[in-house]
C-alpha cells in the first residue's frame, strides 16, 4: 500500500480527482487530493499566491513519504516541494505535466513548445493577475473525450488561475535530483502538445515513462486506467 497525494493543474482543484481516489483505494492505496492556495476550498488573495506557497501547501499535506502526482502546471509546484524537502516525497509522478528545468518558468516552457494550443482558450482577468478558460473552448481544450456531464461538472468548479506562480523561474538542485520520477504522457492532449511531452521526457529511463490514449484530463476520461498505472508505478519493477 502506498500513499498518494494528487495535485491539480491550472484553474482546477481537488475536485478533478473525484473518480481516481476511489479507484486507487480499491487497489489498496491511500489517496488524497488538496486544493492549492486560491483554488477550491483554499481561498487566498490572488496577489499573495506564489510558487513557494503552492510548494508549502503540498508539503503541509504530507505526513509520511508519499507519491506526489502533479497534473499539468502542477509539475512545477511538486518539483519545488521536492527541492524544499525531498525526504517527504517517495516519488514524483508527472501526469501530462510540465517537467521543469532549473531557472526556467512555466510560461517559458509553454512558449518553447512547438504549439501553444491553450493561448486561444484562456483570457486574462481585468486586473492582469490571473486567467480563466473561455467557456466556448472548455470542452475542446480539456475534456473532449470525457463522459457526458464532465463539462457541466467542471464549469461549476473551475476558478481563476494566478499567473505569478507560472511566471516565476523555478530553482532546482540536488534535492530535486535525488527524488525518483515517472511521467505519464497523454497522446490526445489538446493543452500541452503530446510532442512536447515527448521532448520533456527525452533521456528518461523507458520504464519511467508511459502513455495514455487520452485528452488532457485522464482523471475523467479513464480514471481506472490511470489508477492502474499509478498502482504499477507504486509497486515498481516486477
Coordinates of N, CA, C and O in Angstrom, one line a residue, residues 53-236:
X53 N 4.2 29.2 -2.2 CA 3.0 28.9 -1.4 C 2.4 27.6 -1.9 O 1.9 26.9 -1.1
X54 N 2.5 27.4 -3.2 CA 2.0 26.1 -3.7 C 2.8 25.0 -3.1 O 2.3 24.0 -2.6
X55 N 4.1 25.1 -3.2 CA 5.0 24.0 -2.7 C 4.8 23.8 -1.2 O 4.8 22.7 -0.7
X56 N 4.6 24.9 -0.4 CA 4.4 24.8 1.0 C 3.1 24.1 1.3 O 3.0 23.3 2.3
X57 N 2.1 24.3 0.5 CA 0.8 23.6 0.8 C 0.9 22.1 0.5 O 0.3 21.3 1.2
X58 N 1.7 21.8 -0.5 CA 1.9 20.3 -0.7 C 2.6 19.7 0.4 O 2.2 18.6 0.9
X59 N 3.7 20.3 0.9 CA 4.5 19.7 2.0 C 3.6 19.7 3.3 O 3.8 18.7 4.1
X60 N 2.8 20.7 3.5 CA 2.0 20.7 4.7 C 1.0 19.5 4.7 O 0.5 19.1 5.8
X61 N 0.7 19.0 3.5 CA -0.3 17.9 3.4 C 0.3 16.5 3.6 O -0.4 15.5 3.5
X62 N 1.6 16.4 3.7 CA 2.3 15.2 3.7 C 2.8 14.9 5.2 O 3.5 15.7 5.8
X63 N 2.5 13.7 5.7 CA 2.9 13.3 7.0 C 3.7 12.0 7.0 O 4.2 11.5 8.0
X64 N 3.9 11.4 5.8 CA 4.7 10.2 5.6 C 5.2 10.2 4.2 O 4.6 10.8 3.3
X65 N 6.4 9.6 3.9 CA 6.8 9.6 2.5 C 5.7 9.2 1.5 O 5.1 8.1 1.6
X66 N 5.5 10.1 0.5 CA 4.3 10.0 -0.3 C 4.6 10.1 -1.8 O 5.6 10.8 -2.2
X67 N 3.9 9.4 -2.6 CA 4.0 9.6 -4.1 C 3.1 10.8 -4.4 O 1.9 10.8 -4.2
X68 N 3.7 11.8 -5.0 CA 3.0 13.0 -5.3 C 2.8 13.1 -6.8 O 3.8 13.1 -7.6
X69 N 1.5 13.2 -7.2 CA 1.2 13.2 -8.6 C 0.8 14.6 -9.0 O -0.1 15.2 -8.3
X70 N 1.4 15.2 -10.0 CA 1.1 16.6 -10.4 C 0.6 16.6 -11.8 O 1.2 16.0 -12.7
X71 N -0.6 17.2 -12.0 CA -1.2 17.3 -13.3 C -0.9 18.7 -13.9 O -1.0 19.7 -13.3
X72 N -0.5 18.7 -15.2 CA -0.3 19.9 -16.0 C 0.6 20.9 -15.3 O 1.8 20.6 -15.0
X73 N 0.1 22.1 -14.9 CA 1.0 23.1 -14.3 C 1.6 22.6 -13.0 O 2.6 23.1 -12.5
X74 N 0.9 21.6 -12.3 CA 1.4 21.2 -11.0 C 2.7 20.5 -11.1 O 3.3 20.2 -10.0
X75 N 3.2 20.2 -12.3 CA 4.6 19.7 -12.4 C 5.6 20.7 -11.7 O 6.6 20.3 -11.1
X76 N 5.3 22.0 -11.7 CA 6.2 23.0 -11.1 C 6.1 22.9 -9.6 O 7.1 22.8 -8.9
X77 N 4.9 23.1 -9.0 CA 4.9 23.0 -7.5 C 5.3 21.7 -6.9 O 5.9 21.7 -5.8
X78 N 5.0 20.6 -7.6 CA 5.5 19.3 -6.9 C 7.0 19.2 -7.0 O 7.7 18.7 -6.1
X79 N 7.6 19.8 -8.0 CA 9.1 19.8 -8.1 C 9.7 20.8 -7.1 O 10.7 20.5 -6.5
X80 N 9.1 21.9 -6.9 CA 9.5 22.9 -5.9 C 9.4 22.3 -4.5 O 10.3 22.5 -3.7
X81 N 8.4 21.5 -4.3 CA 8.2 20.8 -3.0 C 9.3 19.8 -2.8 O 9.9 19.7 -1.7
X82 N 9.7 19.1 -3.8 CA 10.8 18.1 -3.7 C 12.1 18.8 -3.4 O 12.9 18.2 -2.7
X83 N 12.3 19.9 -4.0 CA 13.6 20.6 -3.8 C 13.6 21.1 -2.3 O 14.7 21.1 -1.7
X84 N 12.5 21.5 -1.8 CA 12.4 22.0 -0.4 C 12.6 20.9 0.6 O 13.3 21.1 1.6
X85 N 12.0 19.7 0.4 CA 12.1 18.7 1.4 C 11.9 17.3 0.7 O 10.8 16.7 0.7
X86 N 13.0 16.8 0.1 CA 12.9 15.5 -0.6 C 12.6 14.3 0.3 O 12.1 13.3 -0.2
X87 N 12.9 14.4 1.6 CA 12.6 13.3 2.4 C 11.1 12.9 2.5 O 10.8 11.8 2.9
X88 N 10.3 13.9 2.3 CA 8.8 13.6 2.4 C 8.2 13.0 1.1 O 7.1 12.6 1.2
X89 N 9.0 13.0 0.1 CA 8.4 12.6 -1.2 C 9.1 11.3 -1.7 O 10.3 11.2 -1.9
X90 N 8.3 10.2 -1.8 CA 8.8 8.9 -2.2 C 9.0 8.9 -3.7 O 10.0 8.3 -4.2
X91 N 8.2 9.6 -4.5 CA 8.3 9.7 -6.0 C 7.4 10.8 -6.5 O 6.4 11.1 -5.9
X92 N 7.9 11.4 -7.5 CA 7.1 12.4 -8.2 C 6.6 11.8 -9.5 O 7.3 11.1 -10.2
X93 N 5.3 12.0 -9.8 CA 4.6 11.5 -11.0 C 4.1 12.7 -11.7 O 3.2 13.4 -11.2
X94 N 4.6 12.9 -13.0 CA 4.1 14.0 -13.8 C 3.0 13.4 -14.7 O 3.3 12.6 -15.6
X95 N 1.8 13.9 -14.6 CA 0.7 13.5 -15.4 C 0.4 14.6 -16.5 O -0.1 15.6 -16.1
X96 N 0.8 14.3 -17.7 CA 0.8 15.3 -18.8 C 1.1 16.7 -18.2 O 0.3 17.6 -18.4
X97 N 2.2 16.7 -17.5 CA 2.6 17.9 -16.8 C 3.9 18.5 -17.3 O 4.6 17.9 -18.0
X98 N 4.1 19.7 -16.9 CA 5.4 20.4 -17.2 C 6.4 19.8 -16.3 O 6.3 19.8 -15.0
X99 N 7.5 19.2 -16.9 CA 8.6 18.7 -16.1 C 9.7 19.8 -16.1 O 10.4 19.9 -17.2
X100 N 9.9 20.5 -15.1 CA 10.7 21.8 -15.2 C 12.2 21.6 -15.2 O 12.7 20.5 -14.9
X101 N 12.8 22.6 -15.6 CA 14.3 22.7 -15.6 C 14.7 23.9 -14.7 O 14.0 24.9 -14.6
X102 N 15.8 23.8 -14.1 CA 16.3 24.8 -13.2 C 16.4 26.2 -13.9 O 16.9 26.2 -15.0
X103 N 15.9 27.2 -13.3 CA 16.0 28.6 -13.9 C 14.9 28.9 -14.9 O 15.0 30.0 -15.5
X104 N 14.0 28.0 -15.2 CA 13.0 28.3 -16.2 C 11.6 28.4 -15.6 O 11.3 27.7 -14.6
X105 N 10.8 29.2 -16.1 CA 9.4 29.3 -15.6 C 8.5 28.5 -16.4 O 8.8 28.1 -17.6
X106 N 7.3 28.3 -15.9 CA 6.3 27.5 -16.7 C 5.9 28.3 -18.0 O 5.7 27.7 -19.0
X107 N 5.8 29.6 -17.8 CA 5.5 30.4 -19.0 C 6.6 30.2 -20.1 O 6.3 30.1 -21.3
X108 N 7.8 30.2 -19.7 CA 8.9 30.0 -20.6 C 8.7 28.6 -21.3 O 8.9 28.5 -22.5
X109 N 8.4 27.6 -20.6 CA 8.2 26.3 -21.2 C 7.0 26.2 -22.1 O 7.1 25.6 -23.2
X110 N 6.0 26.9 -21.7 CA 4.8 26.9 -22.6 C 5.1 27.5 -23.9 O 4.7 27.0 -25.0
X111 N 5.9 28.6 -23.9 CA 6.3 29.3 -25.1 C 7.3 28.5 -26.0 O 7.4 28.8 -27.2
X112 N 8.1 27.7 -25.4 CA 9.1 26.9 -26.1 C 8.5 25.7 -26.8 O 9.2 25.1 -27.6
X113 N 7.3 25.3 -26.4 CA 6.6 24.2 -27.1 C 6.4 24.5 -28.6 O 6.3 25.7 -28.9
X114 N 6.3 23.5 -29.4 CA 6.1 23.8 -30.8 C 4.8 24.4 -31.2 O 4.6 25.0 -32.2
X115 N 3.8 24.2 -30.3 CA 2.5 24.8 -30.4 C 2.0 25.3 -29.1 O 2.4 24.8 -28.1
X116 N 1.1 26.3 -29.1 CA 0.5 26.9 -27.9 C -1.0 26.8 -28.0 O -1.7 27.8 -28.1
X117 N -1.5 25.6 -27.9 CA -3.0 25.5 -28.2 C -3.8 26.2 -27.1 O -5.0 26.5 -27.4
X118 N -3.3 26.4 -25.9 CA -4.1 27.0 -24.9 C -4.3 28.5 -25.0 O -5.2 29.1 -24.4
X119 N -3.4 29.1 -25.8 CA -3.5 30.6 -25.9 C -4.9 31.1 -26.4 O -5.4 32.1 -25.9
X120 N -5.5 30.3 -27.3 CA -6.8 30.7 -27.8 C -7.9 30.4 -26.8 O -9.1 30.8 -27.0
X121 N -7.6 29.6 -25.8 CA -8.6 29.1 -24.8 C -8.7 29.9 -23.5 O -9.6 29.7 -22.8
X122 N -7.7 30.7 -23.3 CA -7.6 31.4 -22.0 C -7.7 32.9 -22.2 O -7.3 33.4 -23.3
X123 N -8.2 33.6 -21.2 CA -8.2 35.1 -21.2 C -7.9 35.6 -19.9 O -8.3 35.0 -18.8
X124 N -7.1 36.7 -19.8 CA -6.7 37.3 -18.6 C -7.8 38.0 -17.9 O -8.8 38.4 -18.5
X125 N -7.7 38.0 -16.6 CA -8.7 38.7 -15.8 C -8.4 40.2 -15.9 O -7.3 40.6 -16.3
X126 N -9.4 41.1 -15.7 CA -9.2 42.5 -15.8 C -8.0 43.1 -15.1 O -7.4 44.1 -15.6
X127 N -7.7 42.5 -13.9 CA -6.5 43.1 -13.2 C -5.2 42.5 -13.7 O -4.1 43.0 -13.2
X128 N -5.2 41.6 -14.7 CA -4.0 41.1 -15.2 C -3.2 40.1 -14.4 O -2.2 39.6 -14.7
X129 N -3.8 39.7 -13.2 CA -3.1 38.9 -12.3 C -3.5 37.4 -12.5 O -2.8 36.5 -11.9
X130 N -4.5 37.1 -13.3 CA -4.9 35.7 -13.4 C -5.5 35.5 -14.8 O -5.6 36.4 -15.6
X131 N -5.9 34.2 -15.0 CA -6.6 33.9 -16.3 C -7.7 32.9 -16.0 O -7.7 32.2 -15.0
X132 N -8.6 32.8 -16.9 CA -9.7 31.9 -16.9 C -9.8 31.2 -18.2 O -9.1 31.6 -19.2
X133 N -10.5 30.1 -18.3 CA -10.7 29.3 -19.5 C -12.0 29.8 -20.2 O -13.0 29.8 -19.5
X134 N -11.9 30.1 -21.5 CA -13.1 30.5 -22.2 C -14.1 29.4 -22.3 O -13.8 28.3 -22.6
X135 N -15.4 29.7 -22.0 CA -16.4 28.7 -21.9 C -16.5 27.9 -23.2 O -16.7 26.7 -23.3
X136 N -16.4 28.6 -24.3 CA -16.6 28.0 -25.6 C -15.4 27.1 -26.1 O -15.5 26.4 -27.0
X137 N -14.3 27.2 -25.3 CA -13.1 26.4 -25.6 C -12.9 25.3 -24.6 O -12.0 24.5 -24.7
X138 N -13.8 25.3 -23.6 CA -13.5 24.4 -22.4 C -13.5 22.9 -22.8 O -12.6 22.2 -22.5
X139 N -14.5 22.5 -23.5 CA -14.6 21.0 -23.9 C -13.4 20.6 -24.8 O -12.8 19.6 -24.5
X140 N -13.1 21.4 -25.8 CA -12.0 21.0 -26.7 C -10.7 21.1 -26.0 O -9.8 20.2 -26.3
X141 N -10.4 22.0 -25.2 CA -9.1 22.2 -24.5 C -8.9 21.0 -23.5 O -7.7 20.5 -23.5
X142 N -9.9 20.7 -22.7 CA -9.6 19.8 -21.6 C -10.4 18.5 -21.6 O -9.9 17.5 -21.1
X143 N -11.6 18.4 -22.2 CA -12.5 17.3 -21.9 C -13.1 16.7 -23.1 O -14.1 16.1 -23.0
X144 N -12.4 16.7 -24.3 CA -13.1 16.3 -25.5 C -13.4 14.8 -25.5 O -14.3 14.4 -26.3
X145 N -12.8 14.0 -24.7 CA -13.1 12.5 -24.7 C -13.6 12.1 -23.4 O -13.7 10.9 -23.1
X146 N -14.1 13.0 -22.6 CA -14.6 12.7 -21.3 C -16.1 12.4 -21.3 O -16.8 12.8 -22.2
X147 N -16.6 11.6 -20.3 CA -18.0 11.2 -20.3 C -19.0 12.4 -20.2 O -18.6 13.5 -19.8
X148 N -20.2 12.2 -20.7 CA -21.2 13.2 -20.7 C -21.4 13.8 -19.2 O -21.4 13.0 -18.3
X149 N -21.5 15.0 -19.1 CA -21.7 15.7 -17.8 C -20.4 16.2 -17.2 O -20.4 17.0 -16.3
X150 N -19.2 15.8 -17.8 CA -18.0 16.3 -17.3 C -17.8 17.8 -17.4 O -17.4 18.5 -16.5
X151 N -18.2 18.4 -18.6 CA -18.0 19.8 -18.8 C -18.9 20.6 -17.8 O -18.4 21.6 -17.3
X152 N -20.1 20.1 -17.7 CA -21.0 20.8 -16.7 C -20.5 20.8 -15.3 O -20.5 21.8 -14.6
X153 N -19.9 19.6 -14.9 CA -19.3 19.5 -13.6 C -18.1 20.4 -13.4 O -18.0 21.1 -12.4
X154 N -17.3 20.4 -14.4 CA -16.1 21.3 -14.4 C -16.5 22.7 -14.3 O -15.9 23.5 -13.6
X155 N -17.5 23.1 -15.1 CA -17.9 24.5 -15.2 C -18.3 25.0 -13.8 O -18.1 26.2 -13.5
X156 N -18.9 24.2 -13.0 CA -19.3 24.6 -11.7 C -18.1 24.8 -10.7 O -18.3 25.5 -9.7
X157 N -17.0 24.3 -11.1 CA -15.9 24.3 -10.1 C -14.6 25.1 -10.5 O -13.8 25.4 -9.7
X158 N -14.4 25.3 -11.8 CA -13.2 25.9 -12.3 C -13.1 27.3 -11.7 O -14.1 28.0 -11.4
X159 N -11.9 27.8 -11.5 CA -11.6 29.0 -10.9 C -10.5 29.8 -11.6 O -10.0 29.3 -12.6
X160 N -10.3 31.0 -11.2 CA -9.2 31.9 -11.8 C -7.9 31.2 -11.4 O -7.7 30.8 -10.3
X161 N -7.0 31.2 -12.4 CA -5.6 30.8 -12.1 C -4.7 32.0 -12.0 O -4.6 32.8 -12.9
X162 N -4.0 32.0 -10.9 CA -3.0 33.1 -10.7 C -1.8 32.9 -11.7 O -1.3 31.8 -11.9
X163 N -1.4 34.0 -12.3 CA -0.3 34.0 -13.2 C 1.1 33.9 -12.6 O 2.0 33.3 -13.0
X164 N 1.2 34.6 -11.4 CA 2.5 34.8 -10.8 C 3.3 33.5 -10.6 O 4.5 33.4 -10.9
X165 N 2.6 32.4 -10.1 CA 3.4 31.1 -9.9 C 3.9 30.6 -11.2 O 5.0 29.9 -11.2
X166 N 3.2 30.8 -12.3 CA 3.6 30.3 -13.6 C 4.7 31.1 -14.3 O 5.4 30.7 -15.2
X167 N 4.8 32.4 -13.8 CA 5.8 33.3 -14.4 C 7.1 33.3 -13.6 O 8.0 34.0 -14.0
X168 N 7.2 32.5 -12.5 CA 8.3 32.5 -11.6 C 9.3 31.4 -12.0 O 8.9 30.2 -12.0
X169 N 10.5 31.7 -12.3 CA 11.5 30.7 -12.6 C 11.7 29.8 -11.4 O 11.8 30.3 -10.3
X170 N 11.8 28.5 -11.6 CA 12.0 27.6 -10.5 C 13.5 27.3 -10.3 O 14.3 27.4 -11.2
X171 N 13.8 27.1 -9.0 CA 15.2 26.7 -8.7 C 15.2 25.3 -8.2 O 14.6 24.9 -7.2
X172 N 16.0 24.5 -8.9 CA 16.1 23.1 -8.7 C 17.5 22.7 -8.6 O 18.4 23.2 -9.3
X173 N 17.8 21.8 -7.6 CA 19.2 21.3 -7.4 C 19.3 19.9 -7.0 O 18.5 19.0 -7.5
X174 N 20.2 19.6 -6.1 CA 20.5 18.2 -5.8 C 19.3 17.5 -5.1 O 19.1 16.3 -5.2
X175 N 18.6 18.3 -4.3 CA 17.4 17.7 -3.6 C 16.4 17.2 -4.6 O 15.9 16.0 -4.5
X176 N 16.1 18.0 -5.5 CA 15.1 17.6 -6.6 C 15.7 16.4 -7.4 O 14.9 15.4 -7.6
X177 N 16.9 16.5 -7.7 CA 17.5 15.4 -8.5 C 17.5 14.0 -7.8 O 17.5 13.0 -8.4
X178 N 17.5 14.1 -6.5 CA 17.5 12.8 -5.7 C 16.2 12.1 -5.6 O 16.2 10.9 -5.2
X179 N 15.1 12.7 -6.0 CA 13.8 12.1 -5.9 C 13.4 11.3 -7.2 O 13.5 11.8 -8.3
X180 N 13.0 10.0 -7.1 CA 12.6 9.3 -8.3 C 11.4 9.9 -9.0 O 10.6 10.6 -8.3
X181 N 11.4 9.8 -10.3 CA 10.3 10.4 -11.1 C 9.8 9.5 -12.1 O 10.5 8.7 -12.7
X182 N 8.5 9.7 -12.4 CA 7.8 9.0 -13.5 C 7.0 10.0 -14.3 O 6.6 11.1 -13.7
X183 N 6.7 9.7 -15.5 CA 5.9 10.6 -16.4 C 4.9 9.8 -17.1 O 5.2 8.7 -17.7
X184 N 3.6 10.3 -17.1 CA 2.5 9.7 -17.9 C 2.1 10.7 -19.0 O 1.6 11.7 -18.6
X185 N 2.4 10.4 -20.2 CA 2.0 11.3 -21.3 C 0.6 11.0 -21.7 O 0.1 9.9 -21.6
X186 N 0.0 12.0 -22.4 CA -1.4 11.8 -22.9 C -1.3 12.1 -24.4 O -1.0 13.2 -24.8
X187 N -1.7 11.1 -25.2 CA -1.4 11.2 -26.6 C -2.4 12.0 -27.4 O -2.2 12.5 -28.5
X188 N -3.6 12.3 -26.8 CA -4.6 13.2 -27.4 C -4.8 14.5 -26.7 O -5.9 15.1 -26.7
X189 N -3.7 14.9 -26.0 CA -3.7 16.2 -25.2 C -3.9 17.4 -26.2 O -3.1 17.6 -27.1
X190 N -4.9 18.2 -25.9 CA -5.1 19.5 -26.6 C -4.7 20.7 -25.8 O -5.0 21.8 -26.2
X191 N -4.0 20.5 -24.7 CA -3.5 21.6 -23.9 C -2.0 21.7 -23.9 O -1.4 22.7 -24.2
X192 N -1.3 20.6 -23.5 CA 0.2 20.5 -23.7 C 0.5 19.6 -24.8 O 0.1 18.4 -24.7
X193 N 1.0 20.1 -25.9 CA 1.2 19.2 -27.1 C 1.9 17.9 -26.8 O 2.9 17.9 -26.0
X194 N 1.4 16.8 -27.2 CA 2.0 15.5 -27.0 C 3.4 15.4 -27.4 O 4.2 14.8 -26.7
X195 N 3.8 16.1 -28.5 CA 5.2 16.1 -29.0 C 6.1 16.8 -28.0 O 7.3 16.5 -27.8
X196 N 5.5 17.8 -27.3 CA 6.3 18.5 -26.3 C 6.5 17.6 -25.0 O 7.5 17.6 -24.3
X197 N 5.5 16.8 -24.7 CA 5.6 15.9 -23.6 C 6.7 14.9 -23.9 O 7.4 14.5 -23.0
X198 N 6.8 14.5 -25.2 CA 7.9 13.6 -25.6 C 9.3 14.3 -25.4 O 10.2 13.7 -24.9
X199 N 9.3 15.6 -25.8 CA 10.6 16.4 -25.6 C 11.0 16.4 -24.2 O 12.2 16.3 -23.8
X200 N 10.0 16.7 -23.3 CA 10.3 16.9 -21.9 C 10.8 15.6 -21.3 O 11.5 15.6 -20.2
X201 N 10.5 14.4 -21.9 CA 10.9 13.2 -21.3 C 12.1 12.5 -22.0 O 12.4 11.3 -21.8
X202 N 12.6 13.2 -23.0 CA 13.8 12.6 -23.7 C 14.9 12.3 -22.7 O 15.3 13.1 -21.8
X203 N 15.5 11.1 -22.8 CA 16.5 10.7 -21.9 C 16.1 10.1 -20.6 O 16.9 9.6 -19.8
X204 N 14.7 10.1 -20.3 CA 14.2 9.4 -19.1 C 14.3 7.9 -19.3 O 14.1 7.4 -20.5
X205 N 14.5 7.1 -18.3 CA 14.5 5.7 -18.4 C 13.2 5.2 -19.0 O 12.1 5.7 -18.5
X206 N 13.1 4.4 -20.0 CA 11.9 3.9 -20.6 C 10.9 3.4 -19.6 O 9.7 3.6 -19.7
X207 N 11.4 2.8 -18.5 CA 10.4 2.2 -17.5 C 9.7 3.3 -16.7 O 8.8 3.0 -16.0
X208 N 10.2 4.5 -16.8 CA 9.6 5.6 -16.0 C 8.7 6.5 -16.8 O 8.2 7.5 -16.4
X209 N 8.4 6.1 -18.1 CA 7.6 6.8 -19.0 C 6.5 5.9 -19.6 O 6.9 4.8 -20.1
X210 N 5.3 6.3 -19.5 CA 4.2 5.6 -20.2 C 3.3 6.6 -20.9 O 3.4 7.8 -20.7
X211 N 2.3 6.0 -21.6 CA 1.4 6.9 -22.4 C 0.0 6.4 -22.4 O -0.2 5.2 -22.5
X212 N -0.9 7.3 -22.2 CA -2.3 7.0 -22.2 C -2.9 7.6 -23.5 O -2.5 8.7 -23.9
X213 N -3.9 7.0 -24.1 CA -4.5 7.5 -25.3 C -5.7 8.4 -25.0 O -6.8 8.3 -25.5
X214 N -5.4 9.4 -24.2 CA -6.5 10.3 -23.7 C -6.2 11.8 -23.9 O -5.1 12.2 -24.3
X215 N -7.2 12.6 -23.6 CA -7.1 14.0 -23.5 C -6.2 14.5 -22.4 O -5.6 13.7 -21.7
X216 N -6.3 15.8 -22.1 CA -5.5 16.4 -21.0 C -6.1 16.1 -19.7 O -5.6 16.4 -18.6
X217 N -7.3 15.4 -19.7 CA -8.0 15.1 -18.4 C -8.2 13.6 -18.2 O -9.3 13.1 -18.2
X218 N -7.1 12.8 -18.1 CA -7.3 11.3 -17.9 C -8.0 11.0 -16.7 O -8.6 9.9 -16.6
X219 N -8.0 11.9 -15.7 CA -8.7 11.6 -14.4 C -10.2 11.5 -14.6 O -10.9 10.9 -13.8
X220 N -10.8 12.1 -15.7 CA -12.2 11.9 -16.1 C -12.3 10.9 -17.2 O -13.3 10.1 -17.3
X221 N -11.4 11.0 -18.2 CA -11.5 10.2 -19.4 C -11.3 8.7 -19.1 O -12.0 7.8 -19.7
X222 N -10.4 8.4 -18.2 CA -10.0 7.0 -18.0 C -9.5 6.8 -16.6 O -8.3 6.4 -16.3
X223 N -10.3 7.1 -15.5 CA -9.8 7.1 -14.2 C -9.3 5.8 -13.7 O -8.3 5.7 -12.9
X224 N -9.9 4.7 -14.1 CA -9.5 3.4 -13.6 C -8.2 3.0 -14.3 O -7.3 2.4 -13.6
X225 N -8.0 3.3 -15.6 CA -6.7 3.0 -16.2 C -5.6 3.9 -15.6 O -4.5 3.3 -15.3
X226 N -5.9 5.1 -15.3 CA -4.9 6.0 -14.6 C -4.5 5.4 -13.2 O -3.4 5.3 -12.9
X227 N -5.5 4.9 -12.5 CA -5.3 4.3 -11.2 C -4.4 3.1 -11.3 O -3.5 2.9 -10.5
X228 N -4.7 2.3 -12.3 CA -3.8 1.1 -12.5 C -2.4 1.4 -12.9 O -1.4 0.8 -12.4
X229 N -2.2 2.5 -13.6 CA -0.9 2.9 -14.0 C -0.1 3.4 -12.8 O 1.1 3.2 -12.6
X230 N -0.8 4.2 -11.9 CA -0.2 4.7 -10.7 C 0.1 3.5 -9.8 O 1.1 3.5 -9.1
X231 N -0.8 2.5 -9.7 CA -0.5 1.3 -8.9 C 0.8 0.6 -9.4 O 1.6 0.2 -8.6
X232 N 1.0 0.5 -10.7 CA 2.2 -0.1 -11.2 C 3.4 0.7 -10.9 O 4.5 0.1 -10.5
X233 N 3.3 2.0 -10.9 CA 4.4 2.8 -10.6 C 4.8 2.6 -9.1 O 5.9 2.5 -8.7
X234 N 3.7 2.6 -8.3 CA 4.0 2.4 -6.8 C 4.6 1.1 -6.5 O 5.5 1.0 -5.6
X235 N 4.2 0.0 -7.2 CA 4.7 -1.3 -7.0 C 6.2 -1.5 -7.5 O 6.9 -2.4 -7.0
X236 N 6.5 -0.7 -8.5 CA 7.9 -0.8 -9.0 C 8.0 -1.9 -10.0 O 7.1 -2.6 -10.3

